[in-house]
Structure formats: structure tokens, C-alpha cells
Coordinates of C-alpha atoms (C1' of nucleotides) in Angstrom, one line a residue:
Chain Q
X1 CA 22.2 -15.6 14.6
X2 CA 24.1 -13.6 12.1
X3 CA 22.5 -10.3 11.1
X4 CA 22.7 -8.4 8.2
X5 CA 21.6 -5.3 6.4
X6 CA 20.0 -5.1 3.7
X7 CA 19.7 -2.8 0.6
X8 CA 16.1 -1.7 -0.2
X9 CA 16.8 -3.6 -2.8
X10 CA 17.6 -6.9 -1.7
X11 CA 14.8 -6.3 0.6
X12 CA 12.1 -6.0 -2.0
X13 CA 13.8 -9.4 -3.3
X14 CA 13.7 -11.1 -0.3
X15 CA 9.8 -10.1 0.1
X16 CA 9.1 -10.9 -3.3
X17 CA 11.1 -14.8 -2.8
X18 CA 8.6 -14.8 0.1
X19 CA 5.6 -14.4 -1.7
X20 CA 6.6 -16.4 -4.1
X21 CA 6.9 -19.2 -2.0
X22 CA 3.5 -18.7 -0.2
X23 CA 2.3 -19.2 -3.8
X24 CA 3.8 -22.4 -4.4
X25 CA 3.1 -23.8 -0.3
X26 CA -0.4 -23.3 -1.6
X27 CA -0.3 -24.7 -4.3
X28 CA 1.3 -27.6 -3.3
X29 CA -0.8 -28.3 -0.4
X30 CA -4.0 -27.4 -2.1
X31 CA -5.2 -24.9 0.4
X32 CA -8.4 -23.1 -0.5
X33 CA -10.4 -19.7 -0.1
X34 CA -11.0 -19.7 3.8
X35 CA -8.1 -22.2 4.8
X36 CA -5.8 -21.4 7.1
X37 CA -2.3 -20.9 7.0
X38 CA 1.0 -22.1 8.7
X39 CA 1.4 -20.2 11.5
X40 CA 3.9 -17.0 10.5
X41 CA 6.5 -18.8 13.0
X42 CA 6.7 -21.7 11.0
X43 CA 6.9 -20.1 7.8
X44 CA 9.7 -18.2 9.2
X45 CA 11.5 -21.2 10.1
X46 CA 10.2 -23.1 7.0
X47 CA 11.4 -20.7 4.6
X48 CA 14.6 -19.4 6.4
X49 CA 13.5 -16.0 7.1
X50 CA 12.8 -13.7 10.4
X51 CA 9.3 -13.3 11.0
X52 CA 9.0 -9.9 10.6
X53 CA 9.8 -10.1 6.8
X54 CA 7.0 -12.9 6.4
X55 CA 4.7 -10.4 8.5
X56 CA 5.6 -7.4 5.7
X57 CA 5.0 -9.9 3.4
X58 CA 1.5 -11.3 4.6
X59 CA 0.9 -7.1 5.3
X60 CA 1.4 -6.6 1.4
X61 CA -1.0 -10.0 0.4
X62 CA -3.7 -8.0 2.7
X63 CA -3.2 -4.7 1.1
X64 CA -4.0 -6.7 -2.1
X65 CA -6.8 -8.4 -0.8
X66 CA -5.5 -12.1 -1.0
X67 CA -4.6 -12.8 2.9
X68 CA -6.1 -11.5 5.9
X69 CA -5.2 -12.2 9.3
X70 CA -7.2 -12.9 12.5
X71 CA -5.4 -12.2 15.8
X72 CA -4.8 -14.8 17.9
X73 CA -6.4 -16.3 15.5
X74 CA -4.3 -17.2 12.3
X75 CA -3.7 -15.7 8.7
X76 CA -6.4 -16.9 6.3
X77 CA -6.7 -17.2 2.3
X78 CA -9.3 -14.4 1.1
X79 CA -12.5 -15.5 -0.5
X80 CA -11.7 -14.8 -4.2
X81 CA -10.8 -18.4 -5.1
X82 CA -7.8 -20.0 -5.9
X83 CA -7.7 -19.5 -9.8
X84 CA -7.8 -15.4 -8.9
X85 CA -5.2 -15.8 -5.8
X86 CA -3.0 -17.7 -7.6
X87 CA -3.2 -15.3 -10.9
X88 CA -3.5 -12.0 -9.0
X89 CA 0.1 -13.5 -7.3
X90 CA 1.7 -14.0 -10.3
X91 CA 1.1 -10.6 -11.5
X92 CA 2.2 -8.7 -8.1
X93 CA 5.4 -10.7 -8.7
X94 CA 5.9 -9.8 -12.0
X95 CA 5.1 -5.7 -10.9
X96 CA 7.5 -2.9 -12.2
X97 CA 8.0 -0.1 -11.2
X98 CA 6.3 2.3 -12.4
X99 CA 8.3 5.0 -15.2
X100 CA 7.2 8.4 -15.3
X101 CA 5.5 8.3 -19.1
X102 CA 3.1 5.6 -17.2
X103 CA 2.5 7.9 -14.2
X104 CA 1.5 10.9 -16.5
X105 CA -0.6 8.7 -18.4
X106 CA -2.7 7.6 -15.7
X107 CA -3.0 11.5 -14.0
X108 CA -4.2 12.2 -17.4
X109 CA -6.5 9.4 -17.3
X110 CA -7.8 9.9 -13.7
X111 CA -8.0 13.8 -14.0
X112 CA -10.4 13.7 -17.1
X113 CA -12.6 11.8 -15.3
X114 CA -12.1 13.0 -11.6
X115 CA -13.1 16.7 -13.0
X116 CA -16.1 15.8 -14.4
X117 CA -17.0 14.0 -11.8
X118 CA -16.3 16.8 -9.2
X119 CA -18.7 19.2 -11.5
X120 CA -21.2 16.6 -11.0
X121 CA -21.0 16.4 -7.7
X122 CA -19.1 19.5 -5.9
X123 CA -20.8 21.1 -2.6
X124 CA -20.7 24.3 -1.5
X125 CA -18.0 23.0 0.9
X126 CA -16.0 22.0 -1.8
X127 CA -16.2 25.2 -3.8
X128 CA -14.7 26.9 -0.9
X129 CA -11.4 24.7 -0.7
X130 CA -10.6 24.6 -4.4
X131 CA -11.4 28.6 -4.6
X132 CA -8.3 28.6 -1.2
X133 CA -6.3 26.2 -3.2
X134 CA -6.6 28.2 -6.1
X135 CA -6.0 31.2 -4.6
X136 CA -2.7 30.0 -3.0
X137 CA -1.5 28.9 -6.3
X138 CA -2.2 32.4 -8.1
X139 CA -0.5 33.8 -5.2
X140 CA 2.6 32.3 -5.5
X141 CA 2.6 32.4 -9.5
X142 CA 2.2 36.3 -8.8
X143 CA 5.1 36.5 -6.9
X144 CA 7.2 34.4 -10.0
X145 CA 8.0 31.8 -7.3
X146 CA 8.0 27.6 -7.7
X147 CA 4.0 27.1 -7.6
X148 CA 4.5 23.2 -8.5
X149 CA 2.8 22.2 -4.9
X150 CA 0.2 24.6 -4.9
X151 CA -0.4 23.3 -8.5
X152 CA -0.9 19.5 -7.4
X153 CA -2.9 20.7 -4.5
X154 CA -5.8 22.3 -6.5
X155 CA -6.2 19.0 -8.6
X156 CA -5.7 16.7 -5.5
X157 CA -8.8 19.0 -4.6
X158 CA -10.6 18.3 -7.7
X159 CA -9.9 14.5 -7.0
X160 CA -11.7 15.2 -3.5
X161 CA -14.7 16.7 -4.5
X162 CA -15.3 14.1 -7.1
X163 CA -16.5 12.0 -4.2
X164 CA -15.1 8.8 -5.9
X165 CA -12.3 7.2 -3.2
X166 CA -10.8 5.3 -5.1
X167 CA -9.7 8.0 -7.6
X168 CA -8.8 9.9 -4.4
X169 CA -6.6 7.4 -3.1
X170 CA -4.7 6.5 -6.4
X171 CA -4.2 10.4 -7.4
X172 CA -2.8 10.8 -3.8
X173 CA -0.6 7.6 -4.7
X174 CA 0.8 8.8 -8.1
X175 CA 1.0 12.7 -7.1
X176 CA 4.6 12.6 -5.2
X177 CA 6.2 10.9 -8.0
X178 CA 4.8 13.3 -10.1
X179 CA 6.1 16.3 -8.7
X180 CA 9.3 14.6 -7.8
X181 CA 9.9 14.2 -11.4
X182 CA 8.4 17.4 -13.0
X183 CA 11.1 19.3 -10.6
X184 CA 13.7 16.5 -12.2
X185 CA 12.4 16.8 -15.9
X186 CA 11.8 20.6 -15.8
X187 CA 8.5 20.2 -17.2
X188 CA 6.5 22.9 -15.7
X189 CA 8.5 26.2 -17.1
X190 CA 7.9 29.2 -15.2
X191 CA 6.8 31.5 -17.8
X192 CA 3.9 28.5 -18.4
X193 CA 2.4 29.3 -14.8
X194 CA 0.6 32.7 -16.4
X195 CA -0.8 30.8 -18.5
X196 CA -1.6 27.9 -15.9
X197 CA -3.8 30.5 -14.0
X198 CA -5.9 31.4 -16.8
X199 CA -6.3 27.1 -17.3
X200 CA -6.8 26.5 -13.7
X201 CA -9.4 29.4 -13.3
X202 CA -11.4 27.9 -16.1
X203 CA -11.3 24.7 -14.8
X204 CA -12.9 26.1 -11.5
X205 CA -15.3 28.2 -13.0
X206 CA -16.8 24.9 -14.7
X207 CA -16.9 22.7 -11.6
X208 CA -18.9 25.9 -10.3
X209 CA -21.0 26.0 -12.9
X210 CA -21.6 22.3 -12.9
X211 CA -20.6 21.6 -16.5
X212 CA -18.7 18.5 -17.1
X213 CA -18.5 18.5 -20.4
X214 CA -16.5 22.2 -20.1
X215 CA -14.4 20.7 -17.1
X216 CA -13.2 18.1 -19.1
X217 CA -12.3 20.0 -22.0
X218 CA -10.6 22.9 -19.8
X219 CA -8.7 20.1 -18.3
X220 CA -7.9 18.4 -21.6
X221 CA -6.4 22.3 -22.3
X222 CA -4.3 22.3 -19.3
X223 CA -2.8 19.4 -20.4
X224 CA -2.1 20.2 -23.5
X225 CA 1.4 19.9 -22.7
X226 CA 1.7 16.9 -20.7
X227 CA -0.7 15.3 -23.2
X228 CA 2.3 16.1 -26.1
X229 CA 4.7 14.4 -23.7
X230 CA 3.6 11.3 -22.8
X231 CA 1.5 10.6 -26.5
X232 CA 4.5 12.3 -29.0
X233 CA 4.9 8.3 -30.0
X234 CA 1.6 6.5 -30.2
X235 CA -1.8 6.5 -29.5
Chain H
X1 CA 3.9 -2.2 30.9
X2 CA -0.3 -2.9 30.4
X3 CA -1.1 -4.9 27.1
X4 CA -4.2 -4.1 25.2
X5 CA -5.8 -6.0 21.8
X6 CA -7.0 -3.4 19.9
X7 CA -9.4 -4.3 17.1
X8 CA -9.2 -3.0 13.4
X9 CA -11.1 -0.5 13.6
X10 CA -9.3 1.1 17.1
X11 CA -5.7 0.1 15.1
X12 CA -6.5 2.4 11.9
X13 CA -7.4 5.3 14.4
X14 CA -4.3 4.7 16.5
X15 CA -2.8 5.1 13.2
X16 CA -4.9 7.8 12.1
X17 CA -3.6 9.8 14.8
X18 CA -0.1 9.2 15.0
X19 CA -0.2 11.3 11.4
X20 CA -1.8 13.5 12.5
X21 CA 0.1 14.0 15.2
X22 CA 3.1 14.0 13.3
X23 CA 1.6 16.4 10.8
X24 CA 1.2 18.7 13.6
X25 CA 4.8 18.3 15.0
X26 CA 6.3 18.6 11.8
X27 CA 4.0 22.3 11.5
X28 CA 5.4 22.9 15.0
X29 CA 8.6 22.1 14.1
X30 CA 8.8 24.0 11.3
X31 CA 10.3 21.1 9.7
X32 CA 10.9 21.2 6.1
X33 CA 11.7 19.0 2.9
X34 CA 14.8 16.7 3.6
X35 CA 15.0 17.1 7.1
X36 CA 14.8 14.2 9.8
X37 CA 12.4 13.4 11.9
X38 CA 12.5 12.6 15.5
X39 CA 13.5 9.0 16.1
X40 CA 11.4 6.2 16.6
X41 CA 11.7 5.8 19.9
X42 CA 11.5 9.3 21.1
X43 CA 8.4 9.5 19.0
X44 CA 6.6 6.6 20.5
X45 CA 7.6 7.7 23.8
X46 CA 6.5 11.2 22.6
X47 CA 2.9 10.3 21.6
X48 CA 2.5 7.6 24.0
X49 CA 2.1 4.7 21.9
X50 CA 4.4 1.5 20.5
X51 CA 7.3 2.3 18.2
X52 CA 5.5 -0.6 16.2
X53 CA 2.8 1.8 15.7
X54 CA 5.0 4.6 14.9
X55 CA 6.4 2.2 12.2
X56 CA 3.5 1.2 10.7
X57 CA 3.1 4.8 10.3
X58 CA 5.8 6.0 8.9
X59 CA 5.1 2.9 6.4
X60 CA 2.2 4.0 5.4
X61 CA 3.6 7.4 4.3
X62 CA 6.4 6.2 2.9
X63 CA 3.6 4.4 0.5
X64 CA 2.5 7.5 0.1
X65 CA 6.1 9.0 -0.7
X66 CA 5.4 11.4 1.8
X67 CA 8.4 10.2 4.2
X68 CA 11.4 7.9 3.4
X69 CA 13.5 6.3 5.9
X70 CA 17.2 5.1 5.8
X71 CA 18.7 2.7 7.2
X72 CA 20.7 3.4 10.8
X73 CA 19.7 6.9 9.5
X74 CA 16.9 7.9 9.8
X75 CA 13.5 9.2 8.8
X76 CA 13.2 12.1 6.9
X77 CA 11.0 14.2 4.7
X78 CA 10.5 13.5 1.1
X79 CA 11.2 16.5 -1.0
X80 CA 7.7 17.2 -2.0
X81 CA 7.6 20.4 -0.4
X82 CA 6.2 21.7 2.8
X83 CA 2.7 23.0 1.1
X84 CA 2.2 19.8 -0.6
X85 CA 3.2 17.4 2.3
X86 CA 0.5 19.5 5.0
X87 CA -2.2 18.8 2.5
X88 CA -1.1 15.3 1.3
X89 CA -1.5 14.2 5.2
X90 CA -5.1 16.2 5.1
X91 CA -6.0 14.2 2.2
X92 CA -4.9 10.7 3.4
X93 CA -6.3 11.1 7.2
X94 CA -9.7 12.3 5.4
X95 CA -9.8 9.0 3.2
X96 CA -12.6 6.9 3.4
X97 CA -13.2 3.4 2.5
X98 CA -14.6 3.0 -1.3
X99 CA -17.9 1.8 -1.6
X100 CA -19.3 -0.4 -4.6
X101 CA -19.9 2.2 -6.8
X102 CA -16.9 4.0 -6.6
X103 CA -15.3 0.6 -7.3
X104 CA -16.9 0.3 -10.5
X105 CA -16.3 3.5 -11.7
X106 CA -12.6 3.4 -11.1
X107 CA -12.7 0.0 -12.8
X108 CA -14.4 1.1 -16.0
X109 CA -12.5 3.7 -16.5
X110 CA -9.0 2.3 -15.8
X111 CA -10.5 -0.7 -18.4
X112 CA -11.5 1.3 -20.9
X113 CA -8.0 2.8 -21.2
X114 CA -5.9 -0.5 -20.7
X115 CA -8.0 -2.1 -23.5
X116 CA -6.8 0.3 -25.8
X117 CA -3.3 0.3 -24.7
X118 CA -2.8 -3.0 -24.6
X119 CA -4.7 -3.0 -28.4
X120 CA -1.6 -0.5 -29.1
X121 CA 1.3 -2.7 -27.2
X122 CA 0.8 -6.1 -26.8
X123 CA 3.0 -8.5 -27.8
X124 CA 3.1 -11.7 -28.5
X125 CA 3.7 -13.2 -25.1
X126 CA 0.8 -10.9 -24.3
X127 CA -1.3 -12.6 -26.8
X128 CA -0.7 -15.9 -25.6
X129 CA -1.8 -15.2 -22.2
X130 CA -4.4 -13.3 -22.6
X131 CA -5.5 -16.5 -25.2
X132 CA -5.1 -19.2 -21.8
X133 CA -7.2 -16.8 -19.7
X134 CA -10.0 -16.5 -22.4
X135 CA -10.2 -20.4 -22.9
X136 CA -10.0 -21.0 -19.0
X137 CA -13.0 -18.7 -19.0
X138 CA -14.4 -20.1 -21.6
X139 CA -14.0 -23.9 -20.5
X140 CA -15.6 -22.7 -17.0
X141 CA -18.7 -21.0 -18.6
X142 CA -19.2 -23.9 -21.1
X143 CA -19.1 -26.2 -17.8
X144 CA -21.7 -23.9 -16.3
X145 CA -19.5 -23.6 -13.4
X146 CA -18.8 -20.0 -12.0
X147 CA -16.2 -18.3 -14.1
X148 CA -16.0 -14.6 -11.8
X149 CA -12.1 -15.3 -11.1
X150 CA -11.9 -16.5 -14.7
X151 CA -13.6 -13.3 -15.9
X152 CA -11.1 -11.1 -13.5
X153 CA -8.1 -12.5 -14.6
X154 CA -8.5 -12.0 -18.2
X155 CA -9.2 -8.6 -17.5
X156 CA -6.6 -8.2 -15.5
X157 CA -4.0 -10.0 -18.5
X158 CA -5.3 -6.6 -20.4
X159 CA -4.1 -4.5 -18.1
X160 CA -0.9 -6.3 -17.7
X161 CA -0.6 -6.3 -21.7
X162 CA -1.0 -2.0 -21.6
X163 CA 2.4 -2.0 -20.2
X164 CA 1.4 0.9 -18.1
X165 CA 2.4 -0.6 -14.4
X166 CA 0.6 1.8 -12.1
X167 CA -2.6 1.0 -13.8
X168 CA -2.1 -2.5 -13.7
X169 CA -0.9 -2.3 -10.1
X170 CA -4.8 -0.2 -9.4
X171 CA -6.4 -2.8 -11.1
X172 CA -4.6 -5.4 -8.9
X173 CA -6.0 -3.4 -5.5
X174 CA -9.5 -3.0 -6.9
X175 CA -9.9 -6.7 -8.4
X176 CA -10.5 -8.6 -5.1
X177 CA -13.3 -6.1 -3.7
X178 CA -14.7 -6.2 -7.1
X179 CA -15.1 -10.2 -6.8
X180 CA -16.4 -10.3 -3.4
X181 CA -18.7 -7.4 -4.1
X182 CA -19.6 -9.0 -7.5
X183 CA -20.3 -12.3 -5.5
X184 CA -22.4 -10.4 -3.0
X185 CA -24.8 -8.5 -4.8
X186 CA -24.9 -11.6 -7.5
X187 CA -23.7 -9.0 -10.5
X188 CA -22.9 -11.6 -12.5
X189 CA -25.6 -13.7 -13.3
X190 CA -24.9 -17.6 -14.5
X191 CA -27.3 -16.6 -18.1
X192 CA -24.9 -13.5 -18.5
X193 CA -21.7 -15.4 -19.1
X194 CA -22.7 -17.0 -22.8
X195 CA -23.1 -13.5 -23.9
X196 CA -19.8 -12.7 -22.1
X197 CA -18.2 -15.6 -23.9
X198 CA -18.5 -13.9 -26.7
X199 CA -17.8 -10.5 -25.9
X200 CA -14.6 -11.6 -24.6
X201 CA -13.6 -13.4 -27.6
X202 CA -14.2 -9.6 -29.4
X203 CA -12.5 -8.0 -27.1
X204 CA -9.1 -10.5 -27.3
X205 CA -9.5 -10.3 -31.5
X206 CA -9.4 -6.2 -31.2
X207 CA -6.1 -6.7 -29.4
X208 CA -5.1 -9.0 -31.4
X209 CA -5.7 -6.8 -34.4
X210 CA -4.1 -4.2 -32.7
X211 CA -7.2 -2.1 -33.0
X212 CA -7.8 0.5 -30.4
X213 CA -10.7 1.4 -31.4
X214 CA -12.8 -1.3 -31.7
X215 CA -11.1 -3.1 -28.5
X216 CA -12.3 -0.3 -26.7
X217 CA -16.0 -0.4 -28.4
X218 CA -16.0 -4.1 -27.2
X219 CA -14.9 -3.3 -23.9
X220 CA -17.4 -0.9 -23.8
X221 CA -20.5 -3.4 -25.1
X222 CA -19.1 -5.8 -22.3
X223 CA -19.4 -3.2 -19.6
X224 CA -22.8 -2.4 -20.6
X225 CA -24.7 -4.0 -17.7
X226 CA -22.3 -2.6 -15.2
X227 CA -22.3 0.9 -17.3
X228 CA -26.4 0.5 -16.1
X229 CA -25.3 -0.2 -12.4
X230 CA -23.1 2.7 -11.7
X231 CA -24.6 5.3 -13.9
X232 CA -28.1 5.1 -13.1
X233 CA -28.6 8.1 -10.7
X234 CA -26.3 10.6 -12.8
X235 CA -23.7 11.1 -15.7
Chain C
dC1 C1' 44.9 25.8 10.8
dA2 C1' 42.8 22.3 8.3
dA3 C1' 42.1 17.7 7.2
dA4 C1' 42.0 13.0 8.6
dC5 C1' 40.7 9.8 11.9
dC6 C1' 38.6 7.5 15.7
dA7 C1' 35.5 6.2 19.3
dA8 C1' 31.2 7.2 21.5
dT9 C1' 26.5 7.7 20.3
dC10 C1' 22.4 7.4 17.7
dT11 C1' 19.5 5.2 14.3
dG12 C1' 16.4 2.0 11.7
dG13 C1' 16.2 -2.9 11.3
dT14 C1' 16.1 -7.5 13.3
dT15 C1' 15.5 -10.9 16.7
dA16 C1' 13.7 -12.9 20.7
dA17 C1' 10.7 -12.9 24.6
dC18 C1' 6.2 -12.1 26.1
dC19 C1' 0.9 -11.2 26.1
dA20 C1' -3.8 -12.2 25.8
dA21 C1' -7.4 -14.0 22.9
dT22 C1' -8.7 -18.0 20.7
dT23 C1' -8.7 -23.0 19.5
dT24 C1' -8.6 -27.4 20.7
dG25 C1' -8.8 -31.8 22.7
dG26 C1' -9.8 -34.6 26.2
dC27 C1' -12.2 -35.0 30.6
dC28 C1' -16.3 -35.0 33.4
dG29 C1' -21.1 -35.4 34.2
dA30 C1' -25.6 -36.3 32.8
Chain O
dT1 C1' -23.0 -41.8 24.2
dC2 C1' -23.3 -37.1 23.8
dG3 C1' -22.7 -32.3 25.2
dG4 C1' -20.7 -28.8 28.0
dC5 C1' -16.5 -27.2 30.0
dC6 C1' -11.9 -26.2 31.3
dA7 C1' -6.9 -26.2 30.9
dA8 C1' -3.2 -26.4 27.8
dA9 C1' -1.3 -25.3 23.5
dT10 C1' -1.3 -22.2 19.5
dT11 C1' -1.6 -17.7 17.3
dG12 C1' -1.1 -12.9 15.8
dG13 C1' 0.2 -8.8 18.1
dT14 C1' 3.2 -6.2 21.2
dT15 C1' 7.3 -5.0 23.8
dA16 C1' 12.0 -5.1 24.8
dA17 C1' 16.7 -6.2 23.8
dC18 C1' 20.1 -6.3 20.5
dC19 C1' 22.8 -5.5 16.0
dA20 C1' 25.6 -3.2 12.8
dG21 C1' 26.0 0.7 10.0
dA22 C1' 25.8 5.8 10.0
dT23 C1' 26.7 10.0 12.2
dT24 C1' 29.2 13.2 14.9
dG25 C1' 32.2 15.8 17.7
dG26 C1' 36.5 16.0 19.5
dT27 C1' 41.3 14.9 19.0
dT28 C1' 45.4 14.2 16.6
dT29 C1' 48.5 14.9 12.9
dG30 C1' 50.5 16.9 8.8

DNA sequence: CAAACCAATCTGGTTAACCAATTTGGCCGA
DNA sequence: TCGGCCAAATTGGTTAACCAGATTGGTTTG
């Protein structure tokens, strides 16, 4: 058989045709929450594609919840219905990718609320690694070298002692592109990080303290900035 | 060579330790930002396990835009910086599962914000989906039939309507634990969804009227009973 | 001496063959 | 006729072989 390379690109296109014909196959043969579906053999055959790109394609559907597969068993429909599936389907399909304003926007979002919880909820154990990560950004800030990392590290910290997963996982998702683009966009100056020790300090010394309300409103300061950025045209 | 069927649980701490192990080779290494890893197949033969292990892997941190691999290439590190990759792969091998309550809280939160963005930026395709989601609900609930997906997928309209994609794509991973959780603990009760009838119909007129405000209010008043679930204990 | 080129090698991606657990369908016995 | 049972077919997962593009190091050529 002939083989060819694809572009990441044409990839992501191919995976997304794939999908998109799951969607209809279930549709058209009216298979329900717990049915099971053709076997990924067929559906490589049936759909002119190798079976590994069905399997990335079934592996994406699990990490949305939709499929999930049984060995030796079968890949089955999840039990959220067939109204949901088919919805939730349609809007994976229709996904963008994601532009930085939106990224900042939902750090901001997550950060607010990740800091207060972290107050809230902070052990002893905790303390100790955001007093190290802060310590390694001061450090570096001191010594007027690039302290972007150490910067994303504290807050990924904050995210961790906020005990909430979730929040965890999705910071950990959105912080590369963010530091990928404030190196690109030149957003953090240098001559801010003085400043940015004073903000991160603060923010500390509230988690310490336990006071949400201060958290949130020393991280609402630190943001200051970022918060101009991304809001300059509405809200 | 011997052939073993690992279960779920043995495959994510298969995975589990291939990054770490990589974390540690890449410490060893002294391996920094934009340089390539060992090949596949040295590396499966290096840790002792399948180079489809090792690819699923490396997958996973490319999610995580910790690694990026190129075709007939190879893979190499993302230029996030040495500090900030070490604790990235802390943070994702020390990820846990989110439970129920961290669900909700993520949810409420990311709502709260879409509701008002989408109040800000919907358009008038928006509108007319978001209008078909609310009578499909509305039709359900009227036929006393269980309206959960129906419910979920005007929610998640909203958050396609806020134009911000990573939010919409976390509400896409949360929604399906949500439902099954929701159908498990029997959040939903059948007498709730009259009153939810008309909440939604508030909620749709505030975006409609392109008032933040008040769509967040109403998104709030809707959220009231799962408010009550999740911040019982503190907050 | 430097730049252009070329072939051997190496790489991630793809395909095909294989494995073992699970279904399944019919057979046997009660 | 019904229920237990076993072998064959089916399945997702795994391994190995293969592909074509990228890399590279040495050679040639201007």
C-alpha cells in the first residue's frame, strides 16, 4: 500500500474526518449509550484509513469521555446518552485553537480562584514548596536574569495547594503556551520583576495567613497588567 | 518475546514511570530546551518497555507541550525552559484523578465566566443555538422525561458562545463526569427541572440582551442548589 | 579552501502480523 | 428442552517489519 506523510496538519484533518464519521455511523445505525462498536479493523477498512489513526481517534473520544474501550473486548459508547454524545461531538469538531487573549483570560480566571482556594486549604507541606519556589524566583530576579519559569512555577504551586485537580490539570495545560508566548510577546519586562517580588511575596504571605479575600486581591494586583491586556476592549 | 495484558490501572503506572524516568534522564543528561531526545527505540530498549509505551508517553507530554516531536526527526524538548519542564513533569506525575467536588467547583466557575462572555459576544448564530438547546430541554422537561443531556448541552452552547476556546474545550472534558456523577448521586431531581425551565429561559434572555450582569446573576440563581453541594464544608 | 552534493544512516510514522483474553454459538449430557 | 461447556472466531493491545523524509559526514568540485 502506498504511504504517505503527513503534515500535522493534515493529520489533525484526517482525525477530525474520522470523528466525524463515527458521529454519523452512529447516527445512522442508531447505536446507543452502552452499544458496541465496529470493531477498529473494520472501521479502518470501512472508512479508508490505517488503524492506528482510528485508534488516535477513539484515544481522543476517551479523553472526552464519549468512548471507552474494553480489551479484547470492544470499544463501547459512554453512558451520557445520545443527545450529549452526539452534541458534545459536534462541538469537539468545531474546536479552535486556542489564541493567546483566551489563554490569559482563563489563567486569570483560574488563578483568582485557585489562590483563594489554596489560602483555604494550604498545609504546612505546602507552605514549604511555595516559600522554595518563591525563593528560587527572587533568586534569579536578584541576579537581573529571565525569571519567567520560576514565575509560572510559584503559581503552578498555588494551583497545587488549592487541592482542586481539575484546576491543577487545566493550569498545567494552559501554562506552556503561556510562557511560550510571554517570551514571544515580551510581556513580562525585566525591570517589572522588582516589582513582581514585592506581588508574589504578598501573595504568599496571605495563603500563610489564610486570608482569601487578601489572596485574591494581591493576585488581582499582580495581574494588573495582564488584566489591561487581555480586557483593553471589553468587558 | 513474553506478552502480558496489563490492566488500566498497571498501564497509567507503566506510563507514570516512563516520565519519570525520562525526567530523570533528561536531569542526567543535562539536556536542555530544544534539544533531542534519545530515539524511540533506544528508549524502549533503554527502560525496558514497548516503544508503544514510550509513544504514548511522549503523547501525553506533547499534550502537555512539554515535548514536541517531528516527523523522521525526532523528539525534542519544547522551549519552556529547563526549571519549568523538571517541575511541569513533578506536577503531572503527582496528578490525581478529580473527585465530585472538585468537578463542580471547576464547573461553576468556568460557567460563571462563560455566561458573561458569551452575554458580551454572542452572535446571532449563537443565539439560535443556544434557542434549539433551550427548547429541546424544554420539550424533555415538559414530557417529564430526563432532560440531564439537555441541560448539559445548553450549558455547554454558552460556553461555545464566549468565544474563549480553552474554556469551552474544559468544559467539554468536565461535562461527561459531570453527567455520570449527576446521574449517580441523583443531583438532579425530576421536581427541580420546572424551576430550571425557567431559570434557563433567564439565563438565554440575559444573553440575549447582551447583559453580563444579570446573565451571570441568573447563572448564579441556577447554580444555587449545586452552590449548596460544593460549598457546604467551607468558602 | 569552501560550498555543493550524494549516499548511508537514523528517525518518527505506518502497516502488518501476532497475542491472549473474551465472546459466542453450537454441541453434549442430563 | 434446558443448562453447562468447550472450541473457534473476534477483539483491543502489542510487537515487529517497513517506509519515506530528514540528517549527516565525507567526498567531490569550483
Amino acid at each position: 500500500m502506498k504511504v504517505e506523510v503527513l503534515t500535522n496538519k493534515e493529520k489533525r484533518d484526517v482525525q477530525q474526518s474520522i470523528i466525524a464519521k463515527l458521529r454519523d455511523l452512529i447516527e445512522y445505525k442508531n447505536l446507543e449509550p452502552g452499544d458496541k462498536l465496529p470493531s477498529e479493523r473494520m472501521l479502518s477498512e470501512k472508512f479508508g484509513v490505517s488503524r492506528s489513526n482510528i485508534r488516535e481517534a477513539i484515544q481522543k473520544l476517551e479523553f472526552y469521555g464519549i468512548l471507552y474501550s474494553k480489551p479484547q473486548s470492544g470499544t463501547f459508547i459512554a453512558d451520557i446518552g445520545r443527545v450529549a454524545m452526539s452534541g458534545m461531538m459536534e462541538d469537539i469538531l468545531g474546536l479552535e485553537e486556542p489564541d493567546f487573549k483566551a489563554l490569559v483570560e482563563t489563567r486569570i480566571l483560574l488563578e483568582l480562584k485557585t489562590v483563594r482556594l489554596a489560602a483555604l486549604r494550604r498545609t504546612a507541606a505546602d507552605l514549604k514548596t511555595l516559600q522554595s519556589a518563591l525563593d528560587a524566583y527572587k533568586k534569579k530576579v536578584l541576579n537581573k536574569e529571565d525569571a519567567v519559569e520560576e514565575d509560572l512555577l510559584f503559581h503552578l504551586a498555588i494551583a497545587k495547594a488549592s487541592k482542586n485537580s481539575s484546576m491543577n490539570t487545566f493550569m498545567l495545560i494552559i501554562t506552556p503556551e503561556i510562557i511560550t508566548n510571554f517570551e514571544k510577546y515580551h510581556v513580562c519586562d525585566s525591570n517589572q520583576s522588582f516589582i513582581g517580588i514585592k506581588e508574589h511575596e504578598d501573595i504568599f504571605q496571605a495563603i500563610k495567613d489564610q486570608d482569601p479575600k487578601r489572596a485574591k486581591e494581591m493576585m488581582k494586583v499582580h495581574f494588573k497588567v495582564l488584566y489591561q491586556y487581555c480586557y483593553h476592549t471589553d468587558n
